[in-house]
């Protein structure tokens, strides 16, 4: 696919993978719609994306406002659902309100936006919808029960949606990042709803957001239905193959990892 002149709407565009995608699509000549909550951050991203960008800030979970936001966006060739938050705490220490917040932001928000954009694509008989999921949408990981649940839901919804619309001219792509150097770890929620904050995190050892964006653009251009995103040979990416080829070995590995995490918190039996 040639992205020149295509209208590409990216949510969560103020930082991380979203900002990398804005720069990548800008260089490819796309007409950008950049969304997020922080206007100043969106403006900064727009300045680095080639100049053909329109800002459309909104709160992802303000569902009542979404129809008006979609009307402002107009006709969209490619929607990339990228906004999201993560989690860093044990299930037993996580309030139900935190689980609900993660599900609202990571699952129900992209579902709602997709449902509102989909009719215009169906009417034209063409369009492309993408959703940024995660390796955590395929592999359970300690301290991320809510995040894993939401990303598994994203994978299930968009894979199922593809079965309904692909034969009607609408492409659906799931994006499966491993470790990418973004602020998702620092912005992750603790069990009480507080923000984790800066500090060591798994994503620190990942690829850059721009490198991730390059992989995603290539995959979208090739019409890939699923795009794994990570360092070649990365340990977290190998988990995807392990789950397909030897799920019991994967479960054993993740169980050992979980035991180490629980012991770190002093809660081992």
Short mmCIF file of C-alpha atoms in Angstrom, two decimals:
data_model
loop_
_atom_site.label_atom_id
_atom_site.label_comp_id
_atom_site.label_asym_id
_atom_site.label_seq_id
_atom_site.Cartn_x
_atom_site.Cartn_y
_atom_site.Cartn_z
CA UNK A 1 0.00 0.00 0.00
CA UNK A 2 1.18 3.49 -0.87
CA UNK A 3 0.37 5.75 2.07
CA UNK A 4 0.89 9.01 0.18
CA UNK A 5 -2.28 11.08 0.41
CA UNK A 6 -4.03 8.53 2.65
CA UNK A 7 -5.77 9.84 5.74
CA UNK A 8 -4.33 7.98 8.72
CA UNK A 9 -5.84 8.46 12.19
CA UNK A 10 -3.54 7.50 15.08
CA UNK A 11 -4.71 7.44 18.70
CA UNK A 12 -2.20 7.63 21.53
CA UNK A 13 -0.07 9.71 19.19
CA UNK A 14 1.54 11.97 21.78
CA UNK A 15 4.39 9.60 22.65
CA UNK A 16 5.91 6.16 22.19
CA UNK A 17 4.80 3.96 19.32
CA UNK A 18 2.07 6.45 18.34
CA UNK A 19 4.59 9.25 17.93
CA UNK A 20 6.90 6.94 15.99
CA UNK A 21 4.03 6.02 13.68
CA UNK A 22 3.22 9.70 13.15
CA UNK A 23 6.79 10.35 12.03
CA UNK A 24 6.83 7.28 9.82
CA UNK A 25 3.52 7.96 8.11
CA UNK A 26 4.43 11.64 7.76
CA UNK A 27 7.58 10.71 5.85
CA UNK A 28 5.46 8.43 3.68
CA UNK A 29 3.28 11.38 2.68
CA UNK A 30 0.15 10.48 4.61
CA UNK A 31 -2.41 12.99 5.80
CA UNK A 32 -2.37 12.56 9.57
CA UNK A 33 -4.96 12.91 12.30
CA UNK A 34 -3.19 12.76 15.67
CA UNK A 35 -5.18 12.09 18.81
CA UNK A 36 -4.38 11.93 22.50
CA UNK A 37 -5.13 13.87 25.64
CA UNK A 38 -2.11 16.17 25.81
CA UNK A 39 -2.34 18.93 23.23
CA UNK A 40 1.18 20.27 23.76
CA UNK A 41 2.67 16.80 23.28
CA UNK A 42 0.60 16.27 20.13
CA UNK A 43 1.81 19.61 18.78
CA UNK A 44 5.40 18.55 19.36
CA UNK A 45 4.85 15.28 17.52
CA UNK A 46 3.13 17.08 14.65
CA UNK A 47 6.17 19.30 14.20
CA UNK A 48 8.35 16.24 13.59
CA UNK A 49 5.91 14.42 11.30
CA UNK A 50 6.30 16.43 8.13
CA UNK A 51 3.72 19.16 8.57
CA UNK A 52 0.63 17.42 7.11
CA UNK A 53 -0.98 16.69 10.47
CA UNK A 54 -4.24 17.72 12.09
CA UNK A 55 -4.71 17.47 15.85
CA UNK A 56 -7.88 15.94 17.22
CA UNK A 57 -7.41 15.64 20.99
CA UNK A 58 -9.92 13.67 23.03
CA UNK A 59 -10.23 11.43 26.05
CA UNK A 60 -10.40 7.83 24.84
CA UNK A 61 -13.03 6.80 27.39
CA UNK A 62 -15.34 9.78 26.85
CA UNK A 63 -17.72 7.57 24.90
CA UNK A 64 -20.47 10.18 24.72
CA UNK A 65 -18.12 12.54 22.84
CA UNK A 66 -16.90 9.94 20.33
CA UNK A 67 -19.58 10.40 17.64
CA UNK A 68 -18.71 14.10 17.41
CA UNK A 69 -14.99 13.31 17.31
CA UNK A 70 -15.50 10.83 14.47
CA UNK A 71 -17.56 13.40 12.57
CA UNK A 72 -14.69 15.89 12.91
CA UNK A 73 -12.20 13.30 11.63
CA UNK A 74 -14.18 12.77 8.43
CA UNK A 75 -13.32 10.04 5.96
CA UNK A 76 -10.50 7.82 7.24
CA UNK A 77 -8.44 5.39 5.16
CA UNK A 78 -6.54 3.83 8.06
CA UNK A 79 -7.45 3.89 11.75
CA UNK A 80 -4.72 2.84 14.18
CA UNK A 81 -6.01 2.16 17.70
CA UNK A 82 -2.87 2.68 19.73
CA UNK A 83 -3.80 4.40 23.03
CA UNK A 84 -3.42 2.27 26.14
CA UNK A 85 -2.16 1.82 29.69
CA UNK A 86 -0.43 -1.06 31.45
CA UNK A 87 -0.29 -2.55 34.93
CA UNK A 88 2.46 -3.44 37.39
CA UNK A 89 1.05 -5.27 40.43
CA UNK A 90 -0.12 -8.66 41.63
CA UNK A 91 -3.75 -9.66 41.17
CA UNK A 92 -4.33 -9.95 44.92
CA UNK A 93 -3.17 -6.35 45.39
CA UNK A 94 -5.15 -4.85 42.49
CA UNK A 95 -8.46 -3.09 43.10
CA UNK A 96 -11.40 -3.94 40.85
CA UNK A 97 -11.55 -0.27 39.86
CA UNK A 98 -8.08 -0.58 38.33
CA UNK A 99 -9.14 -3.62 36.31
CA UNK A 100 -12.15 -1.69 35.04
CA UNK A 101 -9.99 1.30 34.09
CA UNK A 102 -7.56 -0.87 32.13
CA UNK A 103 -10.37 -2.63 30.30
CA UNK A 104 -12.07 0.68 29.47
CA UNK A 105 -8.91 2.27 28.07
CA UNK A 106 -7.29 -0.73 26.41
CA UNK A 107 -10.33 -2.61 25.12
CA UNK A 108 -13.65 -0.78 25.19
CA UNK A 109 -12.18 2.50 23.90
CA UNK A 110 -10.73 1.02 20.68
CA UNK A 111 -13.84 -1.12 20.25
CA UNK A 112 -16.10 1.95 20.51
CA UNK A 113 -14.01 4.06 18.13
CA UNK A 114 -13.79 1.22 15.63
CA UNK A 115 -17.57 0.71 15.66
CA UNK A 116 -18.06 4.39 14.84
CA UNK A 117 -15.48 4.50 12.03
CA UNK A 118 -16.46 1.16 10.51
CA UNK A 119 -19.75 2.24 8.85
CA UNK A 120 -18.06 4.82 6.60
CA UNK A 121 -15.54 2.21 5.49
CA UNK A 122 -18.25 -0.35 4.78
CA UNK A 123 -20.19 2.23 2.78
CA UNK A 124 -17.10 2.86 0.60
CA UNK A 125 -16.17 -0.81 0.42
CA UNK A 126 -12.60 -0.10 1.52
CA UNK A 127 -10.58 0.86 4.55
CA UNK A 128 -8.06 -0.46 7.03
CA UNK A 129 -8.37 -0.81 10.81
CA UNK A 130 -5.38 -1.67 13.00
CA UNK A 131 -5.10 -2.26 16.72
CA UNK A 132 -1.96 -2.27 18.82
CA UNK A 133 -2.19 -5.29 21.10
CA UNK A 134 0.88 -6.85 22.75
CA UNK A 135 2.78 -10.07 23.31
CA UNK A 136 0.80 -9.84 26.57
CA UNK A 137 -2.27 -10.39 24.39
CA UNK A 138 -1.01 -13.89 23.68
CA UNK A 139 1.08 -14.78 26.75
CA UNK A 140 0.10 -14.39 30.41
CA UNK A 141 2.67 -12.48 32.45
CA UNK A 142 2.99 -11.74 36.19
CA UNK A 143 1.94 -8.31 37.48
CA UNK A 144 -0.05 -7.74 34.29
CA UNK A 145 -3.26 -9.72 34.81
CA UNK A 146 -5.44 -6.76 33.83
CA UNK A 147 -3.24 -5.70 30.94
CA UNK A 148 -3.03 -9.26 29.62
CA UNK A 149 -6.81 -9.63 29.89
CA UNK A 150 -7.41 -6.41 27.95
CA UNK A 151 -4.89 -7.22 25.23
CA UNK A 152 -6.22 -10.77 24.86
CA UNK A 153 -9.63 -9.16 24.38
CA UNK A 154 -8.18 -6.82 21.74
CA UNK A 155 -6.73 -9.77 19.83
CA UNK A 156 -9.99 -11.69 20.02
CA UNK A 157 -12.21 -8.79 18.98
CA UNK A 158 -10.16 -7.65 16.01
CA UNK A 159 -9.46 -11.19 14.78
CA UNK A 160 -13.21 -11.85 14.91
CA UNK A 161 -14.02 -8.52 13.27
CA UNK A 162 -11.75 -9.46 10.37
CA UNK A 163 -13.94 -12.49 9.64
CA UNK A 164 -16.94 -10.19 9.25
CA UNK A 165 -15.48 -7.41 7.12
CA UNK A 166 -12.46 -8.61 5.17
CA UNK A 167 -14.58 -10.03 2.34
CA UNK A 168 -16.31 -6.62 2.21
CA UNK A 169 -13.10 -4.75 1.43
CA UNK A 170 -11.99 -3.82 4.98
CA UNK A 171 -8.55 -4.91 6.16
CA UNK A 172 -8.01 -5.61 9.86
CA UNK A 173 -4.52 -5.85 11.35
CA UNK A 174 -3.44 -6.73 14.87
CA UNK A 175 -0.06 -5.39 15.97
CA UNK A 176 1.83 -7.41 18.58
CA UNK A 177 4.71 -5.47 20.15
CA UNK A 178 7.17 -7.00 22.52
CA UNK A 179 9.56 -4.71 24.41
CA UNK A 180 9.61 -1.21 22.96
CA UNK A 181 11.33 1.71 24.67
CA UNK A 182 8.31 3.84 25.62
CA UNK A 183 6.83 5.31 28.79
CA UNK A 184 4.23 2.56 29.12
CA UNK A 185 6.04 1.04 32.09
CA UNK A 186 6.46 4.35 33.90
CA UNK A 187 2.78 5.17 33.30
CA UNK A 188 1.52 1.73 34.34
CA UNK A 189 -1.00 1.50 37.16
CA UNK A 190 -0.27 0.01 40.55
CA UNK A 191 -2.92 -2.01 42.31
CA UNK A 192 -4.29 1.01 44.13
CA UNK A 193 -4.58 3.04 40.94
CA UNK A 194 -1.44 5.11 41.48
CA UNK A 195 1.07 5.46 38.65
CA UNK A 196 4.22 3.33 38.88
CA UNK A 197 6.54 6.15 37.86
CA UNK A 198 10.08 6.08 36.54
CA UNK A 199 12.33 3.14 37.30
CA UNK A 200 13.67 -0.06 35.81
CA UNK A 201 11.20 -1.86 33.56
CA UNK A 202 11.26 -4.68 31.02
CA UNK A 203 10.58 -2.31 28.14
CA UNK A 204 13.89 -0.53 28.74
CA UNK A 205 15.70 -3.33 26.91
CA UNK A 206 13.44 -3.09 23.87
CA UNK A 207 13.75 -1.53 20.44
CA UNK A 208 13.12 2.17 19.87
CA UNK A 209 9.66 3.51 19.06
CA UNK A 210 10.86 4.58 15.62
CA UNK A 211 12.21 1.09 14.93
CA UNK A 212 8.87 -0.37 16.02
CA UNK A 213 7.04 2.08 13.76
CA UNK A 214 9.17 1.05 10.78
CA UNK A 215 8.24 -2.61 11.30
CA UNK A 216 4.57 -1.68 11.61
CA UNK A 217 4.55 0.49 8.48
CA UNK A 218 6.19 -2.28 6.48
CA UNK A 219 3.65 -4.81 7.70
CA UNK A 220 0.68 -2.55 7.05
CA UNK A 221 2.00 -1.74 3.59
CA UNK A 222 2.23 -5.45 2.84
CA UNK A 223 -1.33 -6.01 4.05
CA UNK A 224 -0.28 -8.25 6.94
CA UNK A 225 -3.12 -9.44 9.18
CA UNK A 226 -0.82 -9.71 12.22
CA UNK A 227 2.47 -7.90 12.77
CA UNK A 228 4.88 -9.03 15.50
CA UNK A 229 7.07 -6.11 16.60
CA UNK A 230 10.32 -6.60 18.45
CA UNK A 231 14.01 -7.24 18.25
CA UNK A 232 14.95 -10.19 16.06
CA UNK A 233 15.78 -12.97 18.48
CA UNK A 234 14.29 -11.06 21.42
CA UNK A 235 13.39 -13.34 24.34
CA UNK A 236 9.85 -11.97 24.59
CA UNK A 237 9.25 -12.51 20.87
CA UNK A 238 10.39 -16.12 21.19
CA UNK A 239 7.47 -16.66 23.57
CA UNK A 240 5.09 -16.37 20.62
CA UNK A 241 6.74 -19.32 18.87
CA UNK A 242 6.97 -21.28 22.12
CA UNK A 243 3.23 -20.93 22.75
CA UNK A 244 2.47 -22.26 19.27
CA UNK A 245 5.00 -25.09 19.35
CA UNK A 246 5.10 -26.18 23.00
CA UNK A 247 2.49 -24.46 25.16
CA UNK A 248 3.25 -26.58 28.22
CA UNK A 249 6.88 -25.44 28.12
CA UNK A 250 5.68 -21.86 27.92
CA UNK A 251 3.37 -22.29 30.91
CA UNK A 252 6.24 -23.82 32.91
CA UNK A 253 8.52 -20.92 31.99
CA UNK A 254 5.99 -18.25 32.90
CA UNK A 255 5.12 -20.05 36.14
CA UNK A 256 8.77 -19.92 37.18
CA UNK A 257 8.87 -16.25 36.28
CA UNK A 258 5.75 -15.63 38.33
CA UNK A 259 7.20 -17.48 41.32
CA UNK A 260 10.28 -15.24 41.22
CA UNK A 261 8.12 -12.12 41.11
CA UNK A 262 5.92 -13.26 44.01
CA UNK A 263 9.01 -14.09 46.09
CA UNK A 264 10.32 -10.61 45.40
CA UNK A 265 7.17 -9.26 47.03
CA UNK A 266 7.67 -11.58 50.02
CA UNK A 267 4.42 -13.48 49.45
CA UNK A 268 5.64 -16.94 48.53
CA UNK A 269 4.07 -19.81 50.46
#
